[in-house]
Short mmCIF file of C-alpha atoms in Angstrom, two decimals:
data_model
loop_
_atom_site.label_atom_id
_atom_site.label_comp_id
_atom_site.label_asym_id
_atom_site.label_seq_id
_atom_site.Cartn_x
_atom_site.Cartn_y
_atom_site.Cartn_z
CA UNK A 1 -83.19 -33.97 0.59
CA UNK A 2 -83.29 -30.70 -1.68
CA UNK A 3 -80.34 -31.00 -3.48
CA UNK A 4 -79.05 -27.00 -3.64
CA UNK A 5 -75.43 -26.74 -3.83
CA UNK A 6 -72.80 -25.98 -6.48
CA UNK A 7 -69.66 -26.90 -5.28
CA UNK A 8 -66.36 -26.87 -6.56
CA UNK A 9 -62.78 -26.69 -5.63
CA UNK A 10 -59.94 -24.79 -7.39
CA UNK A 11 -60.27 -21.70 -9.31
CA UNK A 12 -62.74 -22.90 -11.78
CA UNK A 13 -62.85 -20.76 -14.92
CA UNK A 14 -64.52 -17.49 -14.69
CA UNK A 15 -66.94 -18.59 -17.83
CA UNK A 16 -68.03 -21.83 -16.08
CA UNK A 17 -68.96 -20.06 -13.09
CA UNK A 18 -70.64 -17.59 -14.93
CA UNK A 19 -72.82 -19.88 -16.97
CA UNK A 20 -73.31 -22.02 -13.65
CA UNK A 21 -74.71 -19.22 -11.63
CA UNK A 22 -77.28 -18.28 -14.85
CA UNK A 23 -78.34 -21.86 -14.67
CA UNK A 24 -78.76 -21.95 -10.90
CA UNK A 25 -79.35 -19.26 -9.75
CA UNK A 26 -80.37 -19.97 -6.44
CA UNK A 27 -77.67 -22.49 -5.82
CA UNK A 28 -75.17 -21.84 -2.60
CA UNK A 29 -71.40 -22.16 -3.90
CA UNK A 30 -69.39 -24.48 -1.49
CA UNK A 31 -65.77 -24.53 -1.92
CA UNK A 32 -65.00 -28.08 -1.54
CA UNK A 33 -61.08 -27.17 -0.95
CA UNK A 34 -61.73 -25.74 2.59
CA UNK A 35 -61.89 -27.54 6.15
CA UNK A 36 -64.98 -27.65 7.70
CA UNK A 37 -64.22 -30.32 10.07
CA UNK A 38 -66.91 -32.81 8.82
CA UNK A 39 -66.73 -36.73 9.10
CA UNK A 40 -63.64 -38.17 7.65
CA UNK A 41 -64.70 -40.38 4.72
CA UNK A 42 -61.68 -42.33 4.80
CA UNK A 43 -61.43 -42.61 1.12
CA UNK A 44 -57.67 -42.01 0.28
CA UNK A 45 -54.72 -42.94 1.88
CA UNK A 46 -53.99 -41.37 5.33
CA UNK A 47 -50.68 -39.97 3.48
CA UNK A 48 -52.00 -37.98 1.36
CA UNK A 49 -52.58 -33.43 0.20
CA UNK A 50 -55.17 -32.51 3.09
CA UNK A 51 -57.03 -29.82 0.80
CA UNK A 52 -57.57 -33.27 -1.26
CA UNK A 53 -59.06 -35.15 1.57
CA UNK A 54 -60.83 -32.51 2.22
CA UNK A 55 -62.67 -32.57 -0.87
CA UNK A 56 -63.55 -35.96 -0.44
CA UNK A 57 -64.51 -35.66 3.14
CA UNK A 58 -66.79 -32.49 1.86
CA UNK A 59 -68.01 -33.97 -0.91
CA UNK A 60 -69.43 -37.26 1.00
CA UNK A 61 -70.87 -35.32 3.45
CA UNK A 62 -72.51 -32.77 1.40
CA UNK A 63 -73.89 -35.72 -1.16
CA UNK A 64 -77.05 -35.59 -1.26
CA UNK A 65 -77.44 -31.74 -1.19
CA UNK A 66 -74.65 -31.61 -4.40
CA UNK A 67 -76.45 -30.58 -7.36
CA UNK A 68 -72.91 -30.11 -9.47
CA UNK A 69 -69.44 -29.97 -9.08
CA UNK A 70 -67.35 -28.14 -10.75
CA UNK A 71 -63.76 -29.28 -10.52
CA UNK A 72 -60.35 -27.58 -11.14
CA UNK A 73 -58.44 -30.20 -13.36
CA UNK A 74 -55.66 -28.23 -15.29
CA UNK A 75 -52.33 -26.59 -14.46
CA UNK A 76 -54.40 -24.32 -12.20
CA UNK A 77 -54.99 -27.19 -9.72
CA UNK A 78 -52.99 -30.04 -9.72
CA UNK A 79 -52.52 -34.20 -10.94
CA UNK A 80 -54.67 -35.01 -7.60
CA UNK A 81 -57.75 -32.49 -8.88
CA UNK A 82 -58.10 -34.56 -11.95
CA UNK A 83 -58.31 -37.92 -10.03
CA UNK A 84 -60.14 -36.46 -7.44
CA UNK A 85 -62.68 -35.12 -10.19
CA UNK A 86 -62.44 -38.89 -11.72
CA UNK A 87 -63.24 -40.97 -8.59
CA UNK A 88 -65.83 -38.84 -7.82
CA UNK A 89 -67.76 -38.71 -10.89
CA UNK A 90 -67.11 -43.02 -10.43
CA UNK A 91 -68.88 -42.74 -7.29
CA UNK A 92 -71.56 -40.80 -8.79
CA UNK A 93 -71.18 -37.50 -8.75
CA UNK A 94 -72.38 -35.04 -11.41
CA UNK A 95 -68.71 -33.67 -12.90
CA UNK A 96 -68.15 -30.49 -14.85
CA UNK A 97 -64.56 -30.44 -15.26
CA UNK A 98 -62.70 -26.80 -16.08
CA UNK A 99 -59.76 -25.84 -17.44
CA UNK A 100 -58.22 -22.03 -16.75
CA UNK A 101 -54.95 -21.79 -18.42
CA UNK A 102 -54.98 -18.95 -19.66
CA UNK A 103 -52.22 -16.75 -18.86
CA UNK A 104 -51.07 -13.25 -19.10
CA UNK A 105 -47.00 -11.83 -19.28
CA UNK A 106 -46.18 -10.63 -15.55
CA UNK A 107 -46.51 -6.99 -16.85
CA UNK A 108 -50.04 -7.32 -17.73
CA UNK A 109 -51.55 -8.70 -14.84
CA UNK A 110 -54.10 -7.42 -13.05
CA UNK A 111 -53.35 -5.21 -9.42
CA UNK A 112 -53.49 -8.00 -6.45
CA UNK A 113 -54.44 -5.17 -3.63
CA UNK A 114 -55.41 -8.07 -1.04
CA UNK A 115 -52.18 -9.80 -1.09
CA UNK A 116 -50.71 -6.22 -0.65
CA UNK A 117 -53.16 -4.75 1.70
CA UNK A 118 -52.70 -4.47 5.68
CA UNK A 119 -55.14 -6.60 6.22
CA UNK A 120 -53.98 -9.54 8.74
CA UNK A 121 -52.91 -12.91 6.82
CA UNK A 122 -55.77 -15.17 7.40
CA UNK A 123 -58.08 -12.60 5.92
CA UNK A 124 -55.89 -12.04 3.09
CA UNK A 125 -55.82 -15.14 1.97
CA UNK A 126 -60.04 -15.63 3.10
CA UNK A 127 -60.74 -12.88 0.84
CA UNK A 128 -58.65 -14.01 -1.96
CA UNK A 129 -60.65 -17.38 -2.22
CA UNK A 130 -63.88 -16.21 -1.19
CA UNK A 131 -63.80 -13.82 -4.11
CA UNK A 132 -63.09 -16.85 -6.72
CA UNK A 133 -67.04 -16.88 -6.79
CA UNK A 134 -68.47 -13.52 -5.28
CA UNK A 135 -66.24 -10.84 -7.13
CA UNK A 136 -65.48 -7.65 -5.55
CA UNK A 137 -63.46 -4.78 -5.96
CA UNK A 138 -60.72 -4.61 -3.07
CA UNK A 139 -58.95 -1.31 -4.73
CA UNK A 140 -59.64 0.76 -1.57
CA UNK A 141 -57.89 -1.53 0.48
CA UNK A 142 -54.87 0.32 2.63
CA UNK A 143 -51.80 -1.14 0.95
CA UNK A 144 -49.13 -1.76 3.08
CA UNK A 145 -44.86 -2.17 2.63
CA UNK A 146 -44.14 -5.76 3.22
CA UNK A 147 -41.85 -6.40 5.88
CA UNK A 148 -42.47 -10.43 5.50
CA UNK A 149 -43.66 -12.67 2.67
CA UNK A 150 -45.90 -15.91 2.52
CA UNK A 151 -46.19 -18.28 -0.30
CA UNK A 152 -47.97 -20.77 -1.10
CA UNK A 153 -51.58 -22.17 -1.36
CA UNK A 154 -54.28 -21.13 1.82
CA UNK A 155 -53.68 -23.49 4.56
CA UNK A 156 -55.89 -26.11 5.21
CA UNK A 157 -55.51 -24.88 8.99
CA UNK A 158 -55.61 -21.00 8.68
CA UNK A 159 -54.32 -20.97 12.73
CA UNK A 160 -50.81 -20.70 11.59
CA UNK A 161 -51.55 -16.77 9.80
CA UNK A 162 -51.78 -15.69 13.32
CA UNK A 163 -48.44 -15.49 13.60
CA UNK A 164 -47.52 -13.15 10.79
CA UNK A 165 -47.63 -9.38 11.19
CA UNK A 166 -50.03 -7.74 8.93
CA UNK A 167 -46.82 -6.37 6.53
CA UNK A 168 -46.85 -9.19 5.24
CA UNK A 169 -47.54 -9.92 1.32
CA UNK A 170 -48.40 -12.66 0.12
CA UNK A 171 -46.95 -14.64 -3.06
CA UNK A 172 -47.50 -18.12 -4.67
CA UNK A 173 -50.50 -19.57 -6.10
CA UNK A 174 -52.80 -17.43 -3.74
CA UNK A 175 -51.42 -14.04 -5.57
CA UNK A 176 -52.42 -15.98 -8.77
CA UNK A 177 -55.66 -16.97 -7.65
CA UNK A 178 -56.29 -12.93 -7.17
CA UNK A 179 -54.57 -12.09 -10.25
CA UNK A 180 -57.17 -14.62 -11.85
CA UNK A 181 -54.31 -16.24 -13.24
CA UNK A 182 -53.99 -19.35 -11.16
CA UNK A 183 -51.76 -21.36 -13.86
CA UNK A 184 -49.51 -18.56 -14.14
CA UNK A 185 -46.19 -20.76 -13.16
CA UNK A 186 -44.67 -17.15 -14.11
CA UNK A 187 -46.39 -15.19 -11.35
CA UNK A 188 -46.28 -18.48 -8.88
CA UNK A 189 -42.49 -18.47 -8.89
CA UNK A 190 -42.35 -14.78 -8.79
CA UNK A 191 -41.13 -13.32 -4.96
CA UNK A 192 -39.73 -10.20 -3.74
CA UNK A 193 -35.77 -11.59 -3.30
CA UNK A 194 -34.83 -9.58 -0.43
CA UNK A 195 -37.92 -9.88 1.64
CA UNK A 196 -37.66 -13.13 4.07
CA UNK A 197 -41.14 -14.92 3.34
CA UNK A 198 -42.26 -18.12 4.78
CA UNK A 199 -42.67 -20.59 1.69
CA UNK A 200 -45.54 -22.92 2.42
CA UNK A 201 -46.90 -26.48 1.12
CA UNK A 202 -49.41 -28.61 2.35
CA UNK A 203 -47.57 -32.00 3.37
CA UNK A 204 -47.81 -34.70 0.37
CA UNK A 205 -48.53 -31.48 -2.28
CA UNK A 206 -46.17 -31.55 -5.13
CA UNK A 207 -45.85 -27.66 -4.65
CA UNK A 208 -43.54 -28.53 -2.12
CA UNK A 209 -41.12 -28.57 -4.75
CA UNK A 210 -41.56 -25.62 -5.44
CA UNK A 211 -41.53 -24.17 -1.97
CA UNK A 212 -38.36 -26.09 -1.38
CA UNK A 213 -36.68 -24.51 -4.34
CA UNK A 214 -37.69 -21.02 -3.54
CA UNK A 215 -36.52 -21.26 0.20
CA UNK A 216 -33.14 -22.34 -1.03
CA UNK A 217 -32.81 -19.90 -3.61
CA UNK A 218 -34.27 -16.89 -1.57
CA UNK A 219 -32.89 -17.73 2.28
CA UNK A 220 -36.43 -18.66 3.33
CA UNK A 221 -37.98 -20.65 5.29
CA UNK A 222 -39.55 -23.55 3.75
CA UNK A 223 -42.64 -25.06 5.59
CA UNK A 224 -44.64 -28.12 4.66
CA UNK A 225 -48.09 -29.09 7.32
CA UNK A 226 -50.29 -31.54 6.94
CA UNK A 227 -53.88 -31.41 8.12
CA UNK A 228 -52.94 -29.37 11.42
CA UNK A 229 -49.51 -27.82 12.17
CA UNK A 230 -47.37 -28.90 14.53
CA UNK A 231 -45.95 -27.27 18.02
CA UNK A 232 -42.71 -27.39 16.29
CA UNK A 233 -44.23 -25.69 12.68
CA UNK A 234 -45.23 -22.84 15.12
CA UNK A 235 -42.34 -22.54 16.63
CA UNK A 236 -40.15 -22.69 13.48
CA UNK A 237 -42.06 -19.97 11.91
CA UNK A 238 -42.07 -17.78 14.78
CA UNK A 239 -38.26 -18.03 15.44
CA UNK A 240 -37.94 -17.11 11.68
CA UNK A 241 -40.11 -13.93 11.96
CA UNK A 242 -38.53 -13.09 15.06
CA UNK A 243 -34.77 -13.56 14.24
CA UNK A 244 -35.10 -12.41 10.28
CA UNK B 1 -36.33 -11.06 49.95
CA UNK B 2 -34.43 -12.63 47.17
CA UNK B 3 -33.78 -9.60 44.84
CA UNK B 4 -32.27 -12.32 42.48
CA UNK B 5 -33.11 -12.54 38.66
CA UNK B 6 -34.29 -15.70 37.24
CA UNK B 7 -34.14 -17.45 34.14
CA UNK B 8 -35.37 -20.78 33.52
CA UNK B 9 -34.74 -23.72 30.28
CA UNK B 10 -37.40 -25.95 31.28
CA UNK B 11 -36.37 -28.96 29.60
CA UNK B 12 -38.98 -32.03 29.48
CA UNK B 13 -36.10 -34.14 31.50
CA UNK B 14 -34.13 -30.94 32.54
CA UNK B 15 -34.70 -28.01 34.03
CA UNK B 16 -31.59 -24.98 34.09
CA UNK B 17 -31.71 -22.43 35.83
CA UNK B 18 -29.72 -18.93 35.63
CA UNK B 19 -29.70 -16.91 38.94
CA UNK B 20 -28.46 -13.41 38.62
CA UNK B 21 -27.94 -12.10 42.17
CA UNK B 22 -28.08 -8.45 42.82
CA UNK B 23 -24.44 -7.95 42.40
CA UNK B 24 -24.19 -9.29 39.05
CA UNK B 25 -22.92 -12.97 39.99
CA UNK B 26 -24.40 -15.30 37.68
CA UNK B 27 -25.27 -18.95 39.74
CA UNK B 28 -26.08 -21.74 36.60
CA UNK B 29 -27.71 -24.93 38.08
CA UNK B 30 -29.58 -28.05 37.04
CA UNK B 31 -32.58 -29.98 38.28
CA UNK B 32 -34.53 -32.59 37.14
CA UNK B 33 -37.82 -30.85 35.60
CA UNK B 34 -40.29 -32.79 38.02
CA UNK B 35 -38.15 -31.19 41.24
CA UNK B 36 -37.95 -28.01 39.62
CA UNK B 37 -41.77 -27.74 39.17
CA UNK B 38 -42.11 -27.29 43.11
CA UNK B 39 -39.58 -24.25 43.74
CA UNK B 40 -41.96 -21.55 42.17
CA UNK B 41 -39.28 -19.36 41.38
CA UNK B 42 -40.62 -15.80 40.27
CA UNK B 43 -39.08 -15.84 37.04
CA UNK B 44 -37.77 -13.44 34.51
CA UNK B 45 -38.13 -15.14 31.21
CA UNK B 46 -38.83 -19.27 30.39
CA UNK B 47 -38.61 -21.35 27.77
CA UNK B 48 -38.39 -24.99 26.90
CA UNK B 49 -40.69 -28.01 26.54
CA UNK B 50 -42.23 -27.85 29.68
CA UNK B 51 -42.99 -24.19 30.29
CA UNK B 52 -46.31 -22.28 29.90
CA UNK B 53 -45.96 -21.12 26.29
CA UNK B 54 -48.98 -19.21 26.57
CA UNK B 55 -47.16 -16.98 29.41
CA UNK B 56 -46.00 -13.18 28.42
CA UNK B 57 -42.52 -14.64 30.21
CA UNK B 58 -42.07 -17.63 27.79
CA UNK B 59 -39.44 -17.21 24.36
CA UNK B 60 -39.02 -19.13 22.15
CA UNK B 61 -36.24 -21.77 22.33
CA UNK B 62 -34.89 -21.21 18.98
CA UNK B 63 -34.90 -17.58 19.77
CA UNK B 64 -33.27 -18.36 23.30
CA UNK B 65 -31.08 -20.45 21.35
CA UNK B 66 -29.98 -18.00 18.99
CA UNK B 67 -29.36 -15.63 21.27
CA UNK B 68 -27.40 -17.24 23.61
CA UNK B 69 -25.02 -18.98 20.97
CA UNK B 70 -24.57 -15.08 19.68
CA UNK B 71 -23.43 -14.15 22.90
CA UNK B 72 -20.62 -16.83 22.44
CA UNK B 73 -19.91 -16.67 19.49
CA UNK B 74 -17.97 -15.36 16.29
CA UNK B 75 -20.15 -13.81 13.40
CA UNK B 76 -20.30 -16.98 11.46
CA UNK B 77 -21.03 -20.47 13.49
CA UNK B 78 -24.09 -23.17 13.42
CA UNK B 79 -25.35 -23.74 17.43
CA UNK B 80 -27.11 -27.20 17.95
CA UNK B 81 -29.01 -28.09 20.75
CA UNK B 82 -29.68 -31.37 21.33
CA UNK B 83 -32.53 -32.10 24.23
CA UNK B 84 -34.40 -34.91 25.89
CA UNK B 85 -36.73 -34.85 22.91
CA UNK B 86 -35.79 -32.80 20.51
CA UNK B 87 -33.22 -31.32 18.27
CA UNK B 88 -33.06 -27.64 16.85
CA UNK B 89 -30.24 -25.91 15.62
CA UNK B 90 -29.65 -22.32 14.36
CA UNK B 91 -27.07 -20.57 11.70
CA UNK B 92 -25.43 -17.22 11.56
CA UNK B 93 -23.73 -15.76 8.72
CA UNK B 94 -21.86 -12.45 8.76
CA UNK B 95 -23.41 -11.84 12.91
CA UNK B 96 -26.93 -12.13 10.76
CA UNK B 97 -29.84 -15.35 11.00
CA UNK B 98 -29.28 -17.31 7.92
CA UNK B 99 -30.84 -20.29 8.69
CA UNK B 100 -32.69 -23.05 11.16
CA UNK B 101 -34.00 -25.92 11.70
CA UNK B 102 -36.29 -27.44 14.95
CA UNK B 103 -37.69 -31.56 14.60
CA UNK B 104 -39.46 -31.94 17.83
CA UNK B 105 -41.84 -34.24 15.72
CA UNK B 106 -39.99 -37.28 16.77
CA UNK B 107 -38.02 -38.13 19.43
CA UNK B 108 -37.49 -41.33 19.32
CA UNK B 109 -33.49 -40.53 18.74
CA UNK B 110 -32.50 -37.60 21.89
CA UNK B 111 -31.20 -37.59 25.36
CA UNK B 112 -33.98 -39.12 27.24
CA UNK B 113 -33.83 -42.27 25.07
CA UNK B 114 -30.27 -42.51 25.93
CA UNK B 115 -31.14 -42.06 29.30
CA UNK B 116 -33.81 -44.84 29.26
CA UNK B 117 -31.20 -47.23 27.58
CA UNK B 118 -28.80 -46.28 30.19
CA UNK B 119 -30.83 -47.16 32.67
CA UNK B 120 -32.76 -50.48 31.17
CA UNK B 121 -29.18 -51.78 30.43
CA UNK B 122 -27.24 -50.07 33.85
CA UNK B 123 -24.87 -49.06 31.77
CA UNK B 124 -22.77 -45.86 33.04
CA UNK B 125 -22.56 -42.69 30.96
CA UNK B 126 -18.55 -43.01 31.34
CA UNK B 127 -18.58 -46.51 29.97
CA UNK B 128 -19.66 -45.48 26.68
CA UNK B 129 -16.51 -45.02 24.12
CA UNK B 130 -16.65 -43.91 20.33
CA UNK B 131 -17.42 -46.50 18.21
CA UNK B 132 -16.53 -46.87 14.65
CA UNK B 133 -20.07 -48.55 13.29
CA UNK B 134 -23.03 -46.65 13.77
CA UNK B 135 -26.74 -48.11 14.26
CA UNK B 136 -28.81 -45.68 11.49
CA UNK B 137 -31.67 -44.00 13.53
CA UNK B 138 -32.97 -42.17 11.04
CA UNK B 139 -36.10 -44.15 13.14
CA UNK B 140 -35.22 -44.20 16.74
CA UNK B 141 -37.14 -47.48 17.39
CA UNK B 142 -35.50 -49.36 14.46
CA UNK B 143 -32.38 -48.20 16.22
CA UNK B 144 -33.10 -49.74 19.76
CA UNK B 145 -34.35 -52.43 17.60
CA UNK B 146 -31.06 -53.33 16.19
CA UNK B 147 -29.27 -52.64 19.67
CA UNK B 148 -32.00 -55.27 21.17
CA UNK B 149 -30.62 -57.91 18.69
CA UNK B 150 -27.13 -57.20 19.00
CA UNK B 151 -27.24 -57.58 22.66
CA UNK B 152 -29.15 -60.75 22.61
CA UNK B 153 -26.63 -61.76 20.44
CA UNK B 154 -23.72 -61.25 22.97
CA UNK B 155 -22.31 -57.63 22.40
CA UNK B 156 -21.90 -55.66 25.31
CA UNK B 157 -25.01 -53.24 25.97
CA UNK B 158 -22.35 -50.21 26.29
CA UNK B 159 -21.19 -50.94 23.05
CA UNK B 160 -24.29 -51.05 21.58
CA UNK B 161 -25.50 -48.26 22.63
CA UNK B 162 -22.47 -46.36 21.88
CA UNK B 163 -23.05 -47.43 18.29
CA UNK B 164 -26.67 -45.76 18.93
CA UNK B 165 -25.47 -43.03 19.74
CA UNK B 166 -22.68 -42.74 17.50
CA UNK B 167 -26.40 -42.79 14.76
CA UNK B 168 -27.52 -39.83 16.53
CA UNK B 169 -24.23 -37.91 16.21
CA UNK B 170 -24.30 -38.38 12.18
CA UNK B 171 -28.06 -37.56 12.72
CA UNK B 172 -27.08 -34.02 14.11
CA UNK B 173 -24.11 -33.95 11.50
CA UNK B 174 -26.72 -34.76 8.38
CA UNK B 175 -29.87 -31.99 10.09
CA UNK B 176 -27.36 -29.30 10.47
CA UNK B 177 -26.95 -29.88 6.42
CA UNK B 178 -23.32 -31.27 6.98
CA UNK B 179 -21.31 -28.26 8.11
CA UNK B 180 -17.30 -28.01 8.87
CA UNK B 181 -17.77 -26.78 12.32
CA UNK B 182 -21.35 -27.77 14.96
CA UNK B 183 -21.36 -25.84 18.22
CA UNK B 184 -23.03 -28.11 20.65
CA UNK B 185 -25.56 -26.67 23.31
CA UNK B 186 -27.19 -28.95 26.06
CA UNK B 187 -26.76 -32.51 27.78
CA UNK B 188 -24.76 -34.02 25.24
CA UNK B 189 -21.89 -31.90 25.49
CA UNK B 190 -20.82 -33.72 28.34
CA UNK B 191 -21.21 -37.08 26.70
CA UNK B 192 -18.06 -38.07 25.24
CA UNK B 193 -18.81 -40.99 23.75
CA UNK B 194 -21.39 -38.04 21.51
CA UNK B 195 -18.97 -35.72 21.24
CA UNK B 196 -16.17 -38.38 19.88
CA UNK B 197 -18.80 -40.12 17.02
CA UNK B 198 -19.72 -36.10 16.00
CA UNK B 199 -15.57 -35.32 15.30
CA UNK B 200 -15.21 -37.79 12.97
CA UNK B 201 -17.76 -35.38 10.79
CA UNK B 202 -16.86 -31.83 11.69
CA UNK B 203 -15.02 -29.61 14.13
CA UNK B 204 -17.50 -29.98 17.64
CA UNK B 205 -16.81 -26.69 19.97
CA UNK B 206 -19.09 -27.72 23.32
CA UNK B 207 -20.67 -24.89 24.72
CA UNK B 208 -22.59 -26.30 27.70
CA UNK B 209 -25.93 -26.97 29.13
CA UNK B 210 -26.87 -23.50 29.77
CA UNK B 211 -26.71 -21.60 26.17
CA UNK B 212 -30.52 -21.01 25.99
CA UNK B 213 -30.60 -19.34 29.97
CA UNK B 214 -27.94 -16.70 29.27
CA UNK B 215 -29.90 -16.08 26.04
CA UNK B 216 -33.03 -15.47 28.34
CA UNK B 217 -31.30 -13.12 30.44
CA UNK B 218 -29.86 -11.10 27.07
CA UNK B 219 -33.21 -10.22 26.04
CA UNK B 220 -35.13 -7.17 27.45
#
């Protein structure tokens, strides 16, 4: 089999990707972090992050069409990238491990105009990561005034956006990913304090901490799904919209 | 015709039912869920386990919840509603939501599990009394686990299972993040063996089986 994908997971470094599509240029970018409901290749634990599993699951399936992968590994990804990139290049995968820790003061950052825009949720956040590789310009994007807030990473199951109203801005590692400043712990922990947002973590993430903390300290709600979410995630989230 | 308004908690065990006749009387009443299913009632607003939630009639139960305990209540209390298979509470501060909290994830711990040890044991509901040791059913089926043992040891099944559910009272007491007062919504209000185990925690005001039917009928 023709062996014609780049993937990757994360928010590889803007340099890497750059010199990546130069050297392949007809290569199709997969983003290894997102569900695409292929065969489960059983290789972790069942308790365990299910973006992580499904970078496994995608990367099994998609072997023999992987040319490269390029994987997240620093403070803009998380512990489980680097052993995910580790096992993986054990089991025979070509690795290019990248760093992007780079950060700038909150004040210099770039305009996020997706996580502000009136866009519904689940394209929010679609757009944020699909423009990790293909770059656009979103500045004509309505902007809208946020009535709710969601933080976190994108969902493994995108189902539970649905819910929100499209006022609703989004914070957390996605608003770093479009501020190309996904290590920015800064900008991660940064929310509007009077705005009731839903904080988010994927079950078995260590950014639960951090959504924990932030629903405490702001009178949120704090949310943690694994692979799919529950009847009683729904409901918890809708009561919260509803009532807040 | 029946001119009557209905609202409906379809409960997966229990099904209450708010009729509000055409003079303003309000007629509460309770039915198993399976019976229930048959009387096709043309309903105002549902909620609970059983109903279509897919319906334009259905709300939410911590909604219903909320808004029924409101209707009771001061500006400041925590409601707790404590089903056949699930548990969900709901906090107000200063008449505002402040905070929830809904595990319908596993209920291995709730009122039909009582019921099924009632009835595996025949054990009465009025022969349960408060006891002072708990079973921890922080895991429901380590809890009938440990009442299994006891009783094949010789302790009276009522008294086991009054230490079971003297677990699920501390249960409530430790979800609802430990507060001074719980207001208590559904079956268990009118166990007494519950209510006891729950006082020796906090201040327990009952407020009956039909909290999340008048909050139905509050909302337009």
């Amino acid at each position: 089999m023709t062996k014609d994908i780049i993937a990757f997971w994360g928010y590889p470094h803007p340099d890497l990707i750059k010199k990546t599509k130069i050297q392949y240029s007809s290569a199709k970018w997969v983003d290894l972090d997102i569900c695409y409901n292929y065969p489960s290749s059983k290789f972790t634990p069942d308790a365990y992050c299910g973006i992580i599993k499904n970078i496994f699951d995608n990367a099994f399936y998609l072997k023999d069409r992987i040319i490269k992968i390029i994987a997240a590994v620093g403070k803009d990804k998380c512990d489980s990238g680097f052993f995910a990139a580790n096992l993986l290049k054990q089991e025979g995968f070509d690795i290019e491990i990248s760093f992007f820790e780079e950060t700038l003061p909150l004040n210099q950052l770039p305009d996020v105009p997706i996580c502000k825009s009136s866009l519904p949720l689940k394209e929010k956040l679609s757009l944020i990561t699909a423009n990790i590789i293909e770059q656009k310009n979103y500045s004509h994007l309505v902007q809208t005034k946020a009535r709710f807030g969601f933080w976190g990473v994108p969902p493994n199951d995108l189902n539970i956006c649905d819910l929100f109203p499209s006022q609703t801005h989004v914070f957390g590692w996605s608003r770093c990913v479009e501020a190309k400043n996904p290590a920015n712990f800064e900008l991660e922990m940064f929310v509007e304090p009077d705005l009731p947002t839903v904080f988010f973590a994927q079950t078995f993430c260590s950014k639960t901490a951090l959504a924990k903390y932030l629903a405490d300290k702001y009178n949120g709600l704090y949310i943690d799904i694994d692979v799919t979410p529950s009847n009683s995630a729904y409901a918890k989230i809708e009561a919260f919209l509803r009532l807040r | 015709m029946n001119d009557s308004k209905y609202y409906i908690d379809a409960g997966t065990t229990w099904t209450k039912i708010l009729e509000i006749l055409p003079i303003g009387e309000r007629k509460y009443s309770v039915y198993p869920t399976n019976q229930a299913r048959k009387f096709n009632l043309n309903y105002e607003k549902i909620t609970g386990h059983t109903s279509d939630k897919n319906s334009n009639k259905y709300e939410n139960e911590v909604v219903a919840l909320a808004m029924g305990a409101k209707a009771h209540l001061e500006n400041n209390f925590i409601a707790l509603d404590l089903g056949s298979r699930d548990v969900k509470w709901i906090k107000f501060k200063n008449g505002k939501f402040s905070d929830m909290d809904w595990n319908s994830s596993c209920a291995a711990a709730t009122g039909a599990t009582v019921e099924m040890l009632l009835k595996f044991y025949d054990v009465k509901v009025e022969d349960l009394k408060f006891c002072e040791e708990k079973y921890p059913v922080t895991c429901g089926i380590f809890g009938l686990e440990k009442i299994m043992d006891d009783v094949s040891k010789g302790l009276l099944p009522s008294i086991a299972i009054s230490k079971f559910i003297h677990g699920i009272a501390y249960n409530a007491y430790n979800f609802t993040k430990n507060p001074d007062k719980i207001c208590i919504s559904g079956g268990f209000c009118e166990n007494k063996c519950f209510m006891d185990s729950l006082q020796k925690y906090c201040e327990v005001l009952p407020l009956g089986r039909f909290v999340l039917v008048d909050g139905l009928a509050l909302r337009p």
